[in-house]
Amino acid sequence: MQIDYIGSLPLIVIWLALGAIGIVIQAFVRDNTRLVFGYYVATLGLTGLAAIVLSGHKGASFGGMITLGGYANYFDALFCGAGIMALLAARPYLQKEESEVDEFYTMLVSSVAGMMLMAHASNLVVLFVGIELMSISFYVMAGFFRTSTKSVEAALKYFLLGCFATGFLVYGMSLIYGGTGSLAYGDIARTVVTQQLTYPTLFVVGTTLLVIGLSFKIAAFPFHQWAPDVYEGAPTAVTAFMSTAGKAAAFSAFVAVFVALLPAGWTSEIAQNQQIVIAVIAAATMLLGNITAVVQSNVKRMLAYSSVAHAGYMLMGILAGPSLGTDGMNGHHAIVFYATSYLFMQMGAFVVVGILERRDGGFLNIDDYAGLHHRHPVLAALMAVFMFSLAGIPPFAGFFGKYMLFAAAIERGFTWLAIVGVVSSVISAWFYLGLIVKMYFQDAKDSGHEAPAGLAGFTLAVSVVGVVFFGLFPQLLINIFRSW
Amino acid sequence: MELQPLLFLVFALGAVISAVSTVTRKNPVSSAMSLVAHFFMLAGLYLTLEAQFVAAVQVLVYAGAIMVLVVFVIMLLNLGNEQALTENRGLRSTLATLIGAVFAVQIILVTVAEPTGANALPSRAVEIGTTESIGQSLFTQYLFPFEAISLLLLAALIGSVVLAKRHMK
């Protein structure tokens, strides 16, 4: 078996840092959260750096279990960057809540390790282990405020429904194995292309179950029920991370799996039915997420429903698939671009919410944000930028992401879906811009409170730079995508 | 006379009957005991599929360790009030029955429409299920996921300690 140690370096670095060195440090250096925090920031920085340096180093490793370079390394860097941003935002938040424990940082980094596995996987077994590693870390992080009923409820709900989703996932994988005789993406694609499926029915049922399992992870309709409760109940710093990086990871796996399951795009006979199902899921997710978000009074809940809607937008890219010609809009590239810009804008929005949140869990209602720009002009301005970007208003990154997704869908003949997308975007403008109107054009009810940003200010700076920069120069990212 | 289909029939019937008995028993202890029987039937099914190692692990882990936990929980919680546990036959259970029926029909369709290839089993099937061959593939072909699972277990371990510890500091 061939092992490409150099190419696998990002994974090896984070595994060693987490499983060997980090544990020893935490065992011997007690109650030194600052050291552990710094250590894990450095770990993620080093891992991300290795991923960027080695992005041209393509190939497979560990007997074809993982792919290296290009796509996977891009996501490595994205997850590590998101992890650093989340760590920086989490430290002041946890200190404010007086529950800073160094194991929190361990769980966050182990979830990043899981996401990296998902992006690198070229075998369903590796994908499964990655999804579980990420999810288990998320369950624990969601319930990190053990004395808060909401946090515990969120963790339990997430855990139970997550286990349910895992059941679908594994059952789907086993049926795909039964239908094709292999778990490796490459072998599955080859079997499908040459139409040598032993049992086509098993394959179709397996694919459906796999799609259901992954839909749970991206919180798409009708498997989104957990998202609002979990995102609201979990500590805000955790929500900021799992609603962005977690979703990006699930989509990285979604894309890779679909390249394997439908190697000929949507042209094959098997694919036709799946296509309609996914189109309906995407349309329902967009509409339902945005319409429900309109009536929310809690900011975290509103953002949770909007994150459901954004999963619907990204599903359009799955439908469009890779481009037909060289000039065409590539649906998968559109997803990666959208996931990147979504990460910056959604994380920024949640971090602002986390900074403003009071120790007693107050200041989470949308009405609390009235007149915010008098008391916290910088935070209000940043929140406005994130809201504009989430609503898809140029020149921010959210606009180009949406444009690419809609264009890709239209190119593949899904004009009706693009129309649904535009309509739901208009609906979403209602609550995104509504928050801005509240912050700038309404009077404050109370005198307000201090909200120091601390290290989270760095996260906000990176988020706002990302949202503006990729909005102005989307071509920079697209050129990277084209090199894969 | 083929022995395998006969054995399959015995174990499969036993598995279904014990599974139904698990969910219909009113007494939690007899329900747990039905589950033990179910696990043994599954182990038998694995044996007929030439998966000796999985069968042994099934008995050791599920019928042994996990069932001890279940029985302990029943004992500690002292589930005396059986009335509280009985579920009313509402919309939910009807829906569940319907979905279950769909799955059952699906299984029948799959097996009837496409004759199961009994010849699909490779000739050296008996060796595939041994501990030795499983160990070999774990440390060669599946080395990467095998190592990755160690990290998964570590994360689960740390997580459960974090959530269950009495005092955080």
XYZ file of C-alpha atoms in Angstrom:
653
model
C 0.000 0.000 0.000
C 1.302 3.372 -0.993
C 1.375 6.087 1.645
C 2.120 9.619 0.572
C 3.411 11.066 3.835
C 4.218 14.505 2.434
C 0.791 14.947 0.860
C -0.972 13.673 3.985
C 0.906 16.165 6.147
C -2.096 18.388 7.006
C -3.959 15.378 8.410
C -0.891 13.993 10.149
C -0.124 17.351 11.782
C -3.582 17.799 13.232
C -3.799 14.153 14.368
C -0.484 14.278 16.176
C -1.164 17.687 17.643
C -4.579 16.611 18.891
C -4.198 12.948 19.780
C -0.616 12.826 21.035
C 0.852 16.181 22.023
C -2.295 18.091 22.987
C -3.470 15.408 25.395
C -0.095 15.298 27.154
C 0.017 19.082 27.470
C -3.479 19.171 28.912
C -2.698 16.351 31.317
C 0.377 18.005 32.808
C -0.413 21.685 32.539
C -3.532 22.068 34.595
C -5.855 25.046 34.506
C -3.767 26.910 32.012
C -6.404 27.706 29.432
C -4.279 30.412 27.860
C -1.521 27.949 26.953
C -3.948 25.353 25.569
C -5.774 28.032 23.631
C -2.542 29.313 22.090
C -1.402 25.776 21.352
C -4.562 24.930 19.416
C -4.562 28.219 17.504
C -0.990 27.410 16.467
C -2.011 23.849 15.552
C -4.760 25.026 13.261
C -2.489 27.683 11.787
C 0.206 25.133 11.037
C -2.291 22.656 9.577
C -3.864 25.298 7.376
C -0.452 26.456 6.233
C 0.555 22.891 5.338
C -2.675 22.480 3.388
C -2.071 25.680 1.409
C 1.576 24.862 0.662
C 0.677 21.334 -0.469
C -2.398 22.273 -2.481
C -0.553 21.532 -5.720
C 0.510 18.115 -4.456
C -2.250 15.988 -5.926
C -2.858 12.277 -5.731
C -4.138 9.595 -3.402
C -2.772 8.084 -0.235
C -3.321 5.172 2.154
C -4.314 2.827 -0.646
C -6.785 5.251 -2.197
C -8.642 5.933 1.032
C -8.082 9.687 0.773
C -7.438 12.163 -2.015
C -4.849 14.885 -1.684
C -4.426 18.388 -3.005
C -6.743 20.804 -4.808
C -10.323 20.561 -3.619
C -9.571 18.768 -0.348
C -6.715 21.089 0.597
C -8.809 24.153 -0.141
C -11.384 22.915 2.346
C -8.624 22.046 4.849
C -7.466 25.636 4.770
C -11.037 26.898 4.994
C -11.854 24.719 8.025
C -8.618 25.644 9.789
C -9.246 29.335 9.144
C -12.812 28.990 10.412
C -11.497 27.060 13.424
C -9.051 29.833 14.321
C -11.784 32.443 13.913
C -14.103 30.398 16.121
C -11.407 29.857 18.769
C -10.701 33.587 18.924
C -14.400 34.377 19.208
C -15.021 31.620 21.754
C -12.413 32.628 24.332
C -13.876 36.018 25.304
C -17.389 34.547 25.068
C -16.588 31.673 27.424
C -14.787 34.022 29.819
C -17.854 36.244 29.894
C -19.992 33.212 30.725
C -17.395 32.093 33.298
C -17.202 28.608 31.869
C -13.893 28.555 30.085
C -12.517 25.027 30.178
C -9.600 23.981 28.029
C -11.403 20.855 26.793
C -13.642 23.149 24.778
C -10.715 23.961 22.520
C -9.902 20.250 22.185
C -13.434 19.497 21.026
C -13.382 22.361 18.543
C -10.104 21.212 16.996
C -11.271 17.583 16.872
C -14.348 18.694 14.955
C -12.025 20.434 12.486
C -10.122 17.149 12.136
C -13.416 15.430 11.330
C -14.283 18.008 8.697
C -10.890 17.571 7.066
C -11.520 13.824 6.869
C -14.827 14.513 5.148
C -13.176 16.705 2.531
C -10.312 14.262 1.938
C -12.429 11.094 1.891
C -12.497 9.038 -1.257
C -14.038 6.056 0.457
C -17.398 5.909 2.185
C -15.840 4.454 5.346
C -13.543 7.460 5.727
C -16.460 9.787 5.038
C -18.453 8.077 7.765
C -15.665 8.342 10.340
C -15.187 12.006 9.450
C -18.876 12.817 9.795
C -19.035 11.064 13.154
C -15.893 12.756 14.476
C -17.311 16.143 13.548
C -20.797 15.384 14.862
C -19.701 13.951 18.210
C -17.566 17.023 18.847
C -20.559 19.190 17.962
C -22.892 17.297 20.313
C -20.520 17.920 23.184
C -19.950 21.571 22.288
C -23.702 22.199 21.966
C -24.196 21.004 25.532
C -21.197 22.792 26.938
C -23.225 25.032 29.271
C -24.255 22.147 31.453
C -26.263 24.208 33.898
C -28.347 25.826 31.180
C -31.487 23.879 30.362
C -31.516 25.184 26.811
C -27.963 24.099 26.134
C -28.560 20.603 27.494
C -31.795 20.330 25.537
C -29.970 21.403 22.381
C -27.255 18.813 22.907
C -29.700 15.995 23.574
C -31.891 16.887 20.619
C -28.904 17.188 18.336
C -27.484 13.903 19.591
C -30.670 11.878 19.187
C -31.555 13.238 15.758
C -27.910 13.021 14.706
C -27.854 9.315 15.636
C -31.004 8.860 13.601
C -29.327 10.518 10.621
C -26.271 8.332 11.105
C -28.530 5.306 10.804
C -29.724 6.492 7.395
C -26.174 7.230 6.352
C -24.778 3.820 7.268
C -27.737 1.951 5.870
C -27.380 3.870 2.610
C -23.662 3.129 2.438
C -24.225 -0.585 3.042
C -26.834 -0.737 0.269
C -24.507 1.112 -2.107
C -21.885 -1.485 -1.258
C -24.425 -4.177 -1.992
C -25.280 -2.599 -5.324
C -21.780 -1.842 -6.570
C -19.521 -4.145 -4.581
C -17.264 -1.338 -3.422
C -17.034 1.559 -1.001
C -14.374 3.516 -2.890
C -15.680 6.552 -4.792
C -13.628 5.673 -7.869
C -14.879 2.084 -8.059
C -18.484 3.149 -7.519
C -18.220 5.699 -10.340
C -16.650 3.115 -12.647
C -19.394 0.590 -11.914
C -22.103 3.156 -12.573
C -20.527 4.391 -15.821
C -20.055 0.921 -17.260
C -23.551 -0.011 -16.035
C -22.347 -3.071 -14.244
C -24.540 -2.572 -11.215
C -25.292 -5.952 -9.702
C -28.489 -4.765 -8.086
C -29.670 -1.381 -9.431
C -32.550 -1.225 -6.927
C -30.170 -1.544 -3.989
C -28.032 1.217 -5.434
C -30.963 3.589 -5.913
C -32.340 2.977 -2.417
C -28.847 3.340 -0.965
C -28.273 6.632 -2.757
C -31.599 7.953 -1.493
C -30.762 7.030 2.093
C -27.322 8.613 1.769
C -28.916 11.816 0.488
C -31.302 11.772 3.457
C -28.404 11.320 5.875
C -26.443 14.175 4.350
C -29.558 16.369 4.230
C -29.754 16.018 7.995
C -26.229 17.354 8.289
C -26.875 20.364 6.051
C -30.304 20.877 7.693
C -32.356 20.741 4.497
C -36.148 20.405 4.491
C -37.726 18.135 5.782
C -34.736 17.196 7.925
C -34.141 20.677 9.320
C -36.276 20.412 12.463
C -33.292 20.142 14.779
C -31.473 23.212 13.477
C -33.458 26.095 15.057
C -33.585 24.526 18.523
C -29.954 23.450 18.463
C -28.635 26.713 17.064
C -30.660 28.678 19.609
C -29.828 26.537 22.617
C -26.132 25.987 21.973
C -23.617 28.561 23.214
C -23.479 31.337 20.600
C -19.768 30.811 19.925
C -20.516 27.150 19.132
C -23.441 28.021 16.884
C -21.215 30.433 14.988
C -18.861 27.578 14.209
C -21.196 24.657 13.583
C -23.680 26.539 11.428
C -20.872 27.642 9.098
C -17.926 25.277 9.023
C -20.118 22.266 9.755
C -22.365 23.096 6.837
C -19.397 23.735 4.541
C -17.970 20.341 5.510
C -21.238 18.568 4.809
C -21.383 20.218 1.393
C -17.771 19.299 0.626
C -18.772 15.672 1.205
C -22.044 16.087 -0.689
C -20.194 17.291 -3.791
C -17.522 14.577 -3.649
C -20.093 11.823 -3.118
C -22.230 13.034 -5.987
C -19.316 13.069 -8.387
C -18.921 9.382 -7.521
C -22.579 8.381 -7.510
C -23.492 10.263 -10.673
C -20.299 10.300 -12.722
C -22.172 11.110 -15.916
C -23.933 14.043 -14.311
C -27.689 13.839 -14.330
C -27.928 12.248 -17.757
C -28.139 8.624 -16.660
C -31.487 7.001 -16.144
C -30.883 6.351 -12.464
C -30.181 10.013 -11.855
C -33.417 11.376 -13.294
C -35.584 10.536 -10.292
C -33.009 11.724 -7.787
C -32.771 15.004 -9.641
C -36.441 15.796 -9.162
C -36.312 14.829 -5.503
C -33.350 17.103 -4.842
C -34.931 19.958 -6.803
C -38.062 19.732 -4.655
C -35.984 19.548 -1.470
C -33.994 22.622 -2.545
C -37.113 24.655 -3.390
C -38.894 23.700 -0.165
C -35.793 24.394 1.926
C -35.330 27.877 0.497
C -38.972 28.865 0.869
C -39.600 27.306 4.250
C -36.375 28.601 5.798
C -36.980 32.162 4.724
C -40.708 32.287 5.410
C -40.255 30.885 8.916
C -37.388 33.258 9.609
C -39.688 36.237 8.983
C -41.814 35.518 12.056
C -38.968 34.853 14.506
C -38.390 37.232 17.394
C -35.112 35.724 18.607
C -31.994 36.703 16.647
C -30.327 33.309 16.964
C -33.483 31.570 15.808
C -33.854 33.933 12.886
C -30.282 33.265 11.810
C -30.878 29.534 12.270
C -33.825 29.531 9.896
C -31.889 31.666 7.460
C -29.078 29.104 7.584
C -31.631 26.455 6.616
C -32.559 28.591 3.624
C -28.912 28.987 2.611
C -28.555 25.199 2.508
C -31.361 25.261 -0.031
C -29.490 27.738 -2.222
C -26.393 25.561 -2.139
C -28.387 22.449 -3.076
C -29.042 24.176 -6.410
C -25.346 23.815 -7.151
C -25.586 20.053 -6.560
C -28.389 19.941 -9.117
C -26.415 21.925 -11.660
C -23.382 19.709 -11.240
C -20.065 20.324 -12.948
C -20.170 22.518 -16.036
C -20.784 21.079 -19.471
C -18.442 23.311 -21.417
C -15.361 25.256 -20.395
C -17.134 28.606 -20.156
C -20.217 27.295 -18.403
C -21.070 28.002 -14.814
C -19.853 25.135 -12.674
C -22.420 24.237 -10.036
C -19.844 22.661 -7.753
C -17.588 25.711 -7.954
C -20.617 27.838 -7.136
C -21.204 25.733 -4.004
C -17.611 26.099 -2.855
C -17.706 29.853 -3.457
C -21.003 30.171 -1.637
C -19.843 28.009 1.259
C -16.765 30.217 1.610
C -18.640 33.502 1.562
C -21.429 32.099 3.726
C -18.838 31.088 6.290
C -17.590 34.654 6.641
C -20.974 36.369 6.734
C -22.843 33.926 8.964
C -19.977 33.539 11.418
C -19.609 37.313 11.572
C -23.313 37.729 12.318
C -23.293 35.109 15.085
C -20.128 36.550 16.629
C -21.773 39.985 16.825
C -24.752 38.329 18.529
C -22.380 36.576 20.941
C -20.594 39.810 21.836
C -23.861 41.621 22.522
C -25.397 38.736 24.455
C -25.613 39.424 28.170
C -24.270 37.141 30.877
C -27.810 36.141 31.873
C -28.664 35.149 28.314
C -30.495 38.388 27.636
C -30.227 40.672 24.634
C -31.153 38.025 22.109
C -34.453 39.457 20.940
C -34.605 41.340 17.693
C -36.318 44.203 19.566
C -33.226 44.542 21.766
C -31.290 45.642 18.689
C -33.366 48.814 18.316
C -31.150 51.859 18.215
C -28.013 49.771 18.442
C -25.969 52.141 16.328
C -26.067 54.817 19.045
C -24.452 52.594 21.631
C -22.295 50.274 19.517
C -21.746 52.010 16.179
C -19.000 49.616 15.016
C -20.889 46.451 15.883
C -24.036 47.808 14.257
C -22.141 48.699 11.080
C -20.540 45.253 10.913
C -23.886 43.555 11.518
C -25.364 45.650 8.700
C -22.624 44.483 6.305
C -23.248 40.840 7.213
C -27.003 41.266 6.809
C -26.575 42.914 3.399
C -24.324 40.066 2.326
C -26.693 37.379 3.632
C -29.543 39.045 1.777
C -27.433 38.899 -1.388
C -26.990 42.595 -2.044
C -23.964 43.663 -4.124
C -21.084 44.342 -3.786
C -20.765 41.793 -0.966
C -19.692 38.165 -1.369
C -23.183 36.811 -0.764
C -24.387 38.427 -3.968
C -21.831 36.720 -6.215
C -22.395 33.385 -4.521
C -26.103 33.579 -5.192
C -25.536 34.816 -8.712
C -23.286 31.868 -9.507
C -25.743 29.345 -8.046
C -28.757 30.804 -9.855
C -26.841 31.042 -13.143
C -25.682 27.442 -12.846
C -29.242 26.268 -12.165
C -30.646 28.189 -15.149
C -27.940 26.801 -17.410
C -29.078 23.288 -16.507
C -32.704 24.108 -17.296
C -33.854 24.686 -13.731
C -35.287 28.116 -14.431
C -38.252 27.479 -12.142
C -35.892 26.675 -9.285
C -33.918 29.875 -9.862
C -37.195 31.804 -9.775
C -38.081 30.160 -6.457
C -34.597 31.139 -5.262
C -35.069 34.762 -6.253
C -38.516 34.905 -4.664
C -37.213 33.464 -1.408
C -34.293 35.916 -1.503
C -36.799 38.736 -1.703
C -38.622 37.269 1.294
C -35.325 37.039 3.157
C -34.637 40.729 2.517
C -37.635 41.420 4.761
C -35.956 40.175 7.932
C -32.332 40.908 7.058
C -33.071 44.518 6.179
C -35.626 44.648 8.971
C -32.821 44.140 11.467
C -30.827 46.953 9.859
C -33.851 49.262 10.028
C -34.217 48.367 13.720
C -30.592 49.132 14.449
C -30.466 52.460 12.625
C -33.923 53.972 12.488
C -35.526 53.061 15.796
C -34.941 54.411 19.275
C -33.348 52.338 21.961
C -35.491 51.109 24.808
C -32.891 50.917 27.579
C -29.538 52.498 28.216
C -27.654 49.442 27.054
C -24.623 47.636 28.411
C -20.937 47.288 27.813
C -20.027 44.771 25.137
C -16.264 44.448 24.823
C -15.232 42.446 21.774
C -11.762 41.354 22.924
C -10.220 38.709 20.702
C -13.520 38.313 18.880
C -12.766 41.640 17.243
C -10.152 39.852 15.183
C -12.741 37.324 13.985
C -15.072 40.148 13.023
C -12.296 41.952 11.154
C -11.441 38.829 9.155
C -15.139 38.168 8.444
C -15.851 41.658 7.169
C -12.671 41.724 5.082
C -13.620 38.344 3.605
C -17.172 39.425 2.815
C -16.027 42.618 1.089
C -12.895 41.248 -0.562
C -14.476 38.169 -2.135
C -17.417 40.323 -3.138
C -15.136 42.679 -5.054
C -12.714 40.080 -6.415
C -14.621 36.796 -6.806
C -12.391 35.931 -9.733
C -9.483 35.197 -7.369
C -11.329 32.258 -5.835
C -12.773 31.064 -9.125
C -9.278 30.888 -10.594
C -8.251 28.626 -7.729
C -11.284 26.403 -8.389
C -10.425 26.149 -12.085
C -6.955 24.813 -11.240
C -8.402 21.645 -9.611
C -30.294 -30.665 0.621
C -28.907 -27.201 1.226
C -28.529 -26.448 4.913
C -27.923 -22.740 4.541
C -31.417 -21.608 3.458
C -32.919 -23.676 6.255
C -30.636 -22.137 8.860
C -31.336 -18.710 7.467
C -35.055 -19.307 7.786
C -34.732 -20.429 11.387
C -32.566 -17.510 12.456
C -34.485 -14.916 10.452
C -37.825 -16.046 11.872
C -36.353 -16.111 15.335
C -34.942 -12.614 14.887
C -38.273 -11.189 13.713
C -40.265 -12.891 16.453
C -37.888 -11.788 19.221
C -37.814 -8.235 17.822
C -41.608 -8.051 17.856
C -41.602 -9.470 21.364
C -39.098 -6.772 22.432
C -41.463 -3.952 21.566
C -44.697 -5.611 22.666
C -43.725 -6.919 26.148
C -45.157 -4.776 28.931
C -42.538 -5.826 31.467
C -39.218 -4.076 30.767
C -37.175 -7.044 31.934
C -38.843 -9.541 29.627
C -38.504 -6.968 26.860
C -34.763 -6.808 27.542
C -34.553 -10.594 27.549
C -36.286 -10.718 24.168
C -33.635 -8.318 22.937
C -30.932 -10.729 24.119
C -32.612 -13.492 22.142
C -32.739 -11.174 19.147
C -29.018 -10.490 19.378
C -28.283 -14.230 19.465
C -30.431 -14.760 16.371
C -28.525 -12.007 14.584
C -25.264 -13.677 15.566
C -26.596 -16.860 13.996
C -27.419 -14.963 10.810
C -23.863 -13.625 10.688
C -22.571 -17.186 11.040
C -24.580 -18.345 8.045
C -22.964 -15.476 6.098
C -19.475 -16.782 6.979
C -18.798 -13.864 9.290
C -17.539 -15.763 12.330
C -15.692 -12.867 13.878
C -18.667 -10.513 13.650
C -20.888 -13.205 15.129
C -18.577 -13.659 18.116
C -18.296 -9.899 18.649
C -22.069 -9.601 18.398
C -22.516 -12.058 21.252
C -19.704 -10.601 23.368
C -20.515 -6.928 22.940
C -24.262 -6.755 22.394
C -25.684 -9.803 24.093
C -23.025 -9.531 26.801
C -21.848 -6.064 27.683
C -24.592 -3.825 26.348
C -27.424 -5.956 27.685
C -25.858 -5.934 31.151
C -25.970 -2.146 30.972
C -29.599 -2.191 29.865
C -30.624 -4.501 32.675
C -28.708 -2.405 35.191
C -30.490 0.730 34.022
C -33.847 -1.017 34.343
C -32.895 -2.095 37.849
C -31.594 1.316 38.945
C -34.511 3.269 37.518
C -36.873 0.787 39.146
C -39.419 0.903 36.345
C -42.362 -0.299 38.382
C -45.074 1.792 36.809
C -45.747 -0.123 33.632
C -48.756 1.985 32.827
C -46.564 5.024 32.215
C -44.592 3.102 29.630
C -47.479 1.872 27.514
C -47.947 4.011 24.474
C -51.295 4.864 23.041
C -51.996 3.756 19.533
C -52.117 7.172 17.956
C -51.327 8.765 14.650
C -47.634 8.369 15.281
C -47.623 4.609 15.687
C -49.916 4.222 12.676
C -47.482 6.240 10.601
C -44.566 4.201 11.900
C -46.363 0.985 10.965
C -47.024 2.342 7.491
C -43.403 3.293 6.918
C -42.306 -0.064 8.269
C -44.687 -1.770 5.847
C -43.179 0.221 2.968
C -39.732 -0.974 3.946
C -40.962 -4.561 4.213
C -42.513 -4.405 0.738
C -39.304 -2.889 -0.543
C -37.237 -5.736 0.845
C -39.581 -8.284 -0.690
C -39.490 -6.496 -4.044
C -35.717 -6.358 -4.054
C -35.363 -10.042 -3.267
C -38.075 -11.187 -5.662
C -37.333 -8.895 -8.600
C -33.651 -9.634 -8.620
C -32.833 -13.214 -7.780
C -30.181 -13.146 -5.094
C -26.943 -14.368 -6.525
C -25.965 -17.125 -4.154
C -23.074 -17.729 -6.520
C -21.862 -14.182 -5.947
C -20.015 -15.355 -2.845
C -16.356 -15.883 -3.619
C -15.057 -19.407 -3.191
C -12.816 -18.579 -0.235
C -15.715 -17.062 1.689
C -15.030 -19.122 4.803
C -11.655 -17.438 5.334
C -13.067 -13.925 4.898
C -14.828 -13.907 8.219
C -11.958 -15.127 10.381
C -10.257 -12.896 12.910
C -7.009 -13.244 11.017
C -8.293 -11.980 7.702
C -10.242 -9.151 9.335
C -7.132 -8.115 11.230
C -5.112 -8.248 8.058
C -7.437 -5.996 6.096
C -7.774 -3.647 9.069
C -4.046 -3.061 9.121
C -3.496 -2.896 5.384
C -6.395 -1.766 3.246
C -8.371 -0.104 6.016
C -5.418 1.285 7.949
C -6.477 4.881 7.476
C -10.070 4.647 8.738
C -8.842 2.338 11.507
C -6.446 5.006 12.746
C -9.061 7.703 12.275
C -11.433 5.832 14.544
C -8.884 6.126 17.365
C -9.297 9.899 17.142
C -13.077 9.486 17.068
C -12.991 7.407 20.250
C -10.682 9.924 21.896
C -13.073 12.759 21.081
C -16.029 10.756 22.424
C -14.060 9.959 25.597
C -13.083 13.565 26.272
C -16.584 14.725 25.422
C -18.317 12.338 27.806
C -15.948 13.287 30.634
C -16.520 16.989 29.978
C -20.287 16.549 30.033
C -20.403 14.251 33.055
C -17.755 15.711 35.373
C -19.173 17.084 38.582
C -16.992 20.159 38.905
C -15.551 21.842 35.876
C -12.599 23.444 37.647
